[in-house]
PDB file of C-alpha atoms in Angstrom:
ATOM      1  CA  UNK E  16     -11.802 -11.215 -18.780  1.00  0.00           C
ATOM      2  CA  UNK E  17     -10.711  -9.465 -15.609  1.00  0.00           C
ATOM      3  CA  UNK E  18     -12.082  -6.040 -14.693  1.00  0.00           C
ATOM      4  CA  UNK E  19      -8.657  -4.799 -13.704  1.00  0.00           C
ATOM      5  CA  UNK E  20      -5.378  -4.663 -15.550  1.00  0.00           C
ATOM      6  CA  UNK E  21      -2.330  -4.672 -13.267  1.00  0.00           C
ATOM      7  CA  UNK E  22       1.024  -3.580 -14.620  1.00  0.00           C
ATOM      8  CA  UNK E  23       4.356  -2.087 -13.603  1.00  0.00           C
ATOM      9  CA  UNK E  24       3.986   1.583 -12.771  1.00  0.00           C
ATOM     10  CA  UNK E  25       5.721   4.100 -15.012  1.00  0.00           C
ATOM     11  CA  UNK E  26       7.114   7.471 -14.033  1.00  0.00           C
ATOM     12  CA  UNK E  27       4.476   8.995 -16.329  1.00  0.00           C
ATOM     13  CA  UNK E  28       1.763   7.574 -14.002  1.00  0.00           C
ATOM     14  CA  UNK E  29       2.941   9.651 -11.046  1.00  0.00           C
ATOM     15  CA  UNK E  30       1.143  12.949 -11.859  1.00  0.00           C
ATOM     16  CA  UNK E  31      -2.214  11.138 -11.819  1.00  0.00           C
ATOM     17  CA  UNK E  32      -1.362   9.026  -8.747  1.00  0.00           C
ATOM     18  CA  UNK E  33      -0.412  12.257  -6.953  1.00  0.00           C
ATOM     19  CA  UNK E  34      -4.036  13.458  -7.268  1.00  0.00           C
ATOM     20  CA  UNK E  35      -5.445  10.480  -5.316  1.00  0.00           C
ATOM     21  CA  UNK E  36      -4.864  11.717  -1.728  1.00  0.00           C
ATOM     22  CA  UNK E  37      -7.724  14.187  -1.200  1.00  0.00           C
ATOM     23  CA  UNK E  38      -6.766  15.691   2.166  1.00  0.00           C
ATOM     24  CA  UNK E  39      -3.584  16.339   4.154  1.00  0.00           C
ATOM     25  CA  UNK E  40      -4.587  13.439   6.429  1.00  0.00           C
ATOM     26  CA  UNK E  41      -4.935  11.025   3.484  1.00  0.00           C
ATOM     27  CA  UNK E  42      -1.562  12.147   2.187  1.00  0.00           C
ATOM     28  CA  UNK E  43       0.016  11.534   5.601  1.00  0.00           C
ATOM     29  CA  UNK E  44      -1.332   7.951   5.544  1.00  0.00           C
ATOM     30  CA  UNK E  45       0.110   7.321   2.048  1.00  0.00           C
ATOM     31  CA  UNK E  46       3.385   9.264   2.199  1.00  0.00           C
ATOM     32  CA  UNK E  47       4.085  10.699   5.687  1.00  0.00           C
ATOM     33  CA  UNK E  48       7.037  12.864   4.638  1.00  0.00           C
ATOM     34  CA  UNK E  49       5.229  14.548   1.712  1.00  0.00           C
ATOM     35  CA  UNK E  50       3.502  17.921   1.867  1.00  0.00           C
ATOM     36  CA  UNK E  51      -0.054  18.486   0.651  1.00  0.00           C
ATOM     37  CA  UNK E  52      -0.912  18.615  -2.154  1.00  0.00           C
ATOM     38  CA  UNK E  53       1.095  15.622  -3.328  1.00  0.00           C
ATOM     39  CA  UNK E  54       3.123  16.058  -6.511  1.00  0.00           C
ATOM     40  CA  UNK E  55       4.831  13.655  -8.875  1.00  0.00           C
ATOM     41  CA  UNK E  56       8.146  15.181  -7.768  1.00  0.00           C
ATOM     42  CA  UNK E  57       7.435  14.189  -4.154  1.00  0.00           C
ATOM     43  CA  UNK E  58       6.537  10.636  -5.224  1.00  0.00           C
ATOM     44  CA  UNK E  59       9.552  10.200  -7.492  1.00  0.00           C
ATOM     45  CA  UNK E  60      12.178   9.307  -4.816  1.00  0.00           C
ATOM     46  CA  UNK E  61       9.968   6.481  -3.486  1.00  0.00           C
ATOM     47  CA  UNK E  62       9.286   5.347  -7.035  1.00  0.00           C
ATOM     48  CA  UNK E  63      13.013   5.217  -7.817  1.00  0.00           C
ATOM     49  CA  UNK E  64      14.172   3.738  -4.489  1.00  0.00           C
ATOM     50  CA  UNK E  65      11.461   1.131  -3.929  1.00  0.00           C
ATOM     51  CA  UNK E  66      10.701  -2.035  -5.842  1.00  0.00           C
ATOM     52  CA  UNK E  67       7.509  -3.514  -7.220  1.00  0.00           C
ATOM     53  CA  UNK E  68       5.906  -0.183  -8.186  1.00  0.00           C
ATOM     54  CA  UNK E  69       2.562  -1.343  -9.572  1.00  0.00           C
ATOM     55  CA  UNK E  70      -0.715   0.131 -10.738  1.00  0.00           C
ATOM     56  CA  UNK E  71      -4.196  -1.136 -11.443  1.00  0.00           C
ATOM     57  CA  UNK E  72      -5.915   0.234 -14.527  1.00  0.00           C
ATOM     58  CA  UNK E  73      -9.674   0.378 -14.970  1.00  0.00           C
ATOM     59  CA  UNK E  74     -10.818   1.170 -18.517  1.00  0.00           C
ATOM     60  CA  UNK E  75      -7.266   2.264 -19.365  1.00  0.00           C
ATOM     61  CA  UNK E  76      -6.967   4.733 -16.469  1.00  0.00           C
ATOM     62  CA  UNK E  77      -4.722   4.232 -13.423  1.00  0.00           C
ATOM     63  CA  UNK E  78      -6.953   3.553 -10.407  1.00  0.00           C
ATOM     64  CA  UNK E  79      -4.517   2.397  -7.678  1.00  0.00           C
ATOM     65  CA  UNK E  80      -0.802   2.402  -6.874  1.00  0.00           C
ATOM     66  CA  UNK E  81       1.424   0.579  -4.380  1.00  0.00           C
ATOM     67  CA  UNK E  82       4.962  -0.772  -4.008  1.00  0.00           C
ATOM     68  CA  UNK E  83       7.306  -2.627  -1.693  1.00  0.00           C
ATOM     69  CA  UNK E  84       8.944  -0.436   0.937  1.00  0.00           C
ATOM     70  CA  UNK E  85      11.353  -3.338   1.185  1.00  0.00           C
ATOM     71  CA  UNK E  86      11.666  -7.085   0.817  1.00  0.00           C
ATOM     72  CA  UNK E  87      13.699  -8.496   3.686  1.00  0.00           C
ATOM     73  CA  UNK E  88      16.109 -11.406   3.827  1.00  0.00           C
ATOM     74  CA  UNK E  89      13.774 -12.902   6.466  1.00  0.00           C
ATOM     75  CA  UNK E  90      11.035 -13.274   3.838  1.00  0.00           C
ATOM     76  CA  UNK E  91       8.905 -10.225   4.626  1.00  0.00           C
ATOM     77  CA  UNK E  92       7.424  -8.065   1.889  1.00  0.00           C
ATOM     78  CA  UNK E  93       6.661  -4.649   3.383  1.00  0.00           C
ATOM     79  CA  UNK E  94       4.043  -2.953   1.212  1.00  0.00           C
ATOM     80  CA  UNK E  95       3.631   0.818   1.103  1.00  0.00           C
ATOM     81  CA  UNK E  96       2.394   3.886  -0.763  1.00  0.00           C
ATOM     82  CA  UNK E  97      -0.992   2.152  -1.104  1.00  0.00           C
ATOM     83  CA  UNK E  98      -3.387   4.671  -2.649  1.00  0.00           C
ATOM     84  CA  UNK E  99      -6.609   4.330  -4.624  1.00  0.00           C
ATOM     85  CA  UNK E 100      -8.355   6.851  -6.871  1.00  0.00           C
ATOM     86  CA  UNK E 101     -11.255   8.273  -4.803  1.00  0.00           C
ATOM     87  CA  UNK E 102     -13.666   7.404  -7.638  1.00  0.00           C
ATOM     88  CA  UNK E 103     -12.563   3.742  -7.474  1.00  0.00           C
ATOM     89  CA  UNK E 104     -12.584   3.190  -3.704  1.00  0.00           C
ATOM     90  CA  UNK E 105     -14.749   0.250  -2.686  1.00  0.00           C
ATOM     91  CA  UNK E 106     -14.612  -1.360  -6.146  1.00  0.00           C
ATOM     92  CA  UNK E 107     -11.978  -4.004  -5.386  1.00  0.00           C
ATOM     93  CA  UNK E 108      -9.014  -2.339  -7.104  1.00  0.00           C
ATOM     94  CA  UNK E 109      -7.090  -2.003  -3.847  1.00  0.00           C
ATOM     95  CA  UNK E 110      -7.724  -5.649  -2.984  1.00  0.00           C
ATOM     96  CA  UNK E 111      -6.657  -6.736  -6.474  1.00  0.00           C
ATOM     97  CA  UNK E 112      -3.429  -4.746  -6.249  1.00  0.00           C
ATOM     98  CA  UNK E 113      -2.507  -6.052  -2.795  1.00  0.00           C
ATOM     99  CA  UNK E 114      -3.263  -9.656  -3.782  1.00  0.00           C
ATOM    100  CA  UNK E 115      -1.055  -9.152  -6.845  1.00  0.00           C
ATOM    101  CA  UNK E 116       1.821  -7.712  -4.796  1.00  0.00           C
ATOM    102  CA  UNK E 117       1.526 -10.521  -2.239  1.00  0.00           C
ATOM    103  CA  UNK E 118       1.582 -13.153  -4.999  1.00  0.00           C
ATOM    104  CA  UNK E 119       4.639 -11.501  -6.588  1.00  0.00           C
ATOM    105  CA  UNK E 120       6.330 -11.466  -3.171  1.00  0.00           C
ATOM    106  CA  UNK E 121       5.904 -15.240  -3.002  1.00  0.00           C
ATOM    107  CA  UNK E 122       6.761 -15.984  -6.639  1.00  0.00           C
ATOM    108  CA  UNK E 123       9.683 -13.590  -7.120  1.00  0.00           C
ATOM    109  CA  UNK E 124      11.108 -13.157  -3.614  1.00  0.00           C
ATOM    110  CA  UNK E 125      10.059 -16.366  -1.803  1.00  0.00           C
ATOM    111  CA  UNK E 126       8.360 -14.288   0.896  1.00  0.00           C
ATOM    112  CA  UNK E 127       6.298 -15.921   3.605  1.00  0.00           C
ATOM    113  CA  UNK E 128       4.749 -12.809   5.153  1.00  0.00           C
ATOM    114  CA  UNK E 129       3.344  -9.472   4.003  1.00  0.00           C
ATOM    115  CA  UNK E 130       3.549  -6.426   6.285  1.00  0.00           C
ATOM    116  CA  UNK E 131       1.688  -3.148   5.867  1.00  0.00           C
ATOM    117  CA  UNK E 132       2.155  -0.045   8.022  1.00  0.00           C
ATOM    118  CA  UNK E 133      -1.086   1.819   8.796  1.00  0.00           C
ATOM    119  CA  UNK E 134      -1.686   4.812  11.055  1.00  0.00           C
ATOM    120  CA  UNK E 135      -4.201   4.540  13.892  1.00  0.00           C
ATOM    121  CA  UNK E 136      -6.254   7.458  12.546  1.00  0.00           C
ATOM    122  CA  UNK E 137      -6.681   5.713   9.167  1.00  0.00           C
ATOM    123  CA  UNK E 138      -9.764   3.773  10.234  1.00  0.00           C
ATOM    124  CA  UNK E 139     -10.849   2.947   6.657  1.00  0.00           C
ATOM    125  CA  UNK E 140      -7.384   1.608   5.876  1.00  0.00           C
ATOM    126  CA  UNK E 141      -7.220  -0.467   9.056  1.00  0.00           C
ATOM    127  CA  UNK E 142     -10.659  -1.980   8.368  1.00  0.00           C
ATOM    128  CA  UNK E 143      -9.665  -2.698   4.758  1.00  0.00           C
ATOM    129  CA  UNK E 144      -6.463  -4.506   5.785  1.00  0.00           C
ATOM    130  CA  UNK E 145      -8.280  -6.474   8.500  1.00  0.00           C
ATOM    131  CA  UNK E 146     -10.865  -7.607   5.905  1.00  0.00           C
ATOM    132  CA  UNK E 147      -7.942  -8.833   3.775  1.00  0.00           C
ATOM    133  CA  UNK E 148      -6.755 -11.032   6.636  1.00  0.00           C
ATOM    134  CA  UNK E 149      -4.039  -8.803   8.073  1.00  0.00           C
ATOM    135  CA  UNK E 150      -3.552  -8.820  11.847  1.00  0.00           C
ATOM    136  CA  UNK E 151      -1.707  -6.387  14.134  1.00  0.00           C
ATOM    137  CA  UNK E 152       1.935  -7.315  14.706  1.00  0.00           C
ATOM    138  CA  UNK E 153       3.556  -4.322  16.414  1.00  0.00           C
ATOM    139  CA  UNK E 154       3.367  -0.569  16.610  1.00  0.00           C
ATOM    140  CA  UNK E 155       5.540   2.480  16.974  1.00  0.00           C
ATOM    141  CA  UNK E 156       4.789   6.109  17.686  1.00  0.00           C
ATOM    142  CA  UNK E 157       5.261   8.851  15.123  1.00  0.00           C
ATOM    143  CA  UNK E 158       4.509  12.550  14.999  1.00  0.00           C
ATOM    144  CA  UNK E 159       2.007  13.870  12.462  1.00  0.00           C
ATOM    145  CA  UNK E 160       2.388  17.211  10.632  1.00  0.00           C
ATOM    146  CA  UNK E 161       0.416  18.976  13.398  1.00  0.00           C
ATOM    147  CA  UNK E 162       2.893  17.729  16.003  1.00  0.00           C
ATOM    148  CA  UNK E 163       0.488  15.170  17.480  1.00  0.00           C
ATOM    149  CA  UNK E 164       1.763  11.752  18.506  1.00  0.00           C
ATOM    150  CA  UNK E 165       0.093   9.012  16.460  1.00  0.00           C
ATOM    151  CA  UNK E 166       0.449   5.250  16.350  1.00  0.00           C
ATOM    152  CA  UNK E 167       1.796   3.456  13.287  1.00  0.00           C
ATOM    153  CA  UNK E 168       0.601  -0.141  13.338  1.00  0.00           C
ATOM    154  CA  UNK E 169       2.396  -2.831  11.384  1.00  0.00           C
ATOM    155  CA  UNK E 170      -0.130  -5.406  10.201  1.00  0.00           C
ATOM    156  CA  UNK E 171       0.926  -8.851   9.022  1.00  0.00           C
ATOM    157  CA  UNK E 172      -0.492 -11.601   6.881  1.00  0.00           C
ATOM    158  CA  UNK E 173       1.158 -14.968   6.377  1.00  0.00           C
ATOM    159  CA  UNK E 174       1.636 -16.026   2.757  1.00  0.00           C
ATOM    160  CA  UNK E 175       1.853 -19.515   1.345  1.00  0.00           C
ATOM    161  CA  UNK E 176       2.953 -20.581  -2.118  1.00  0.00           C
ATOM    162  CA  UNK E 177      -0.450 -19.625  -3.539  1.00  0.00           C
ATOM    163  CA  UNK E 178      -0.217 -16.157  -2.021  1.00  0.00           C
ATOM    164  CA  UNK E 179      -3.174 -16.949   0.218  1.00  0.00           C
ATOM    165  CA  UNK E 180      -3.246 -17.352   3.955  1.00  0.00           C
ATOM    166  CA  UNK E 181      -2.200 -20.845   4.982  1.00  0.00           C
ATOM    167  CA  UNK E 182      -4.906 -23.067   6.390  1.00  0.00           C
ATOM    168  CA  UNK E 183      -4.747 -23.471  10.143  1.00  0.00           C
ATOM    169  CA  UNK E 184      -4.737 -27.145  11.019  1.00  0.00           C
TER     170      UNK E 184
END
């Protein structure tokens, strides 16, 4: 039996998911256009306009949320709104959810690459994605809510038919 149950997110999950970002900075990393504190109403447009909205449950309680910003015709699954319940960080729920979304990208959309945007100031997020095998691809500059210029990195990970990184020969 698996520790985590992954399922399609429901609109009724959004009020709880909205409590996960604990600071304005965390919220900026998850949903740059939202204002702290996050609300279900602020999450709803992304929920309705993005695909693959998924949650991980631990003991029947939502512990993580993410979706596809887009799935491109070139075979890229761009994953976003990645957020984990503060009480569940470091337990593997984020990894489980991303592995699930990457496998779905292969199985349902024939994707060959996963992309994740991550801000330069989100050190924990960058380290997490690097541990999962993501590598920097490109970057762009953005402006944070305080008017400071920040760097948004796009990290990539190649996918094969098993959803895992292909072996380098």
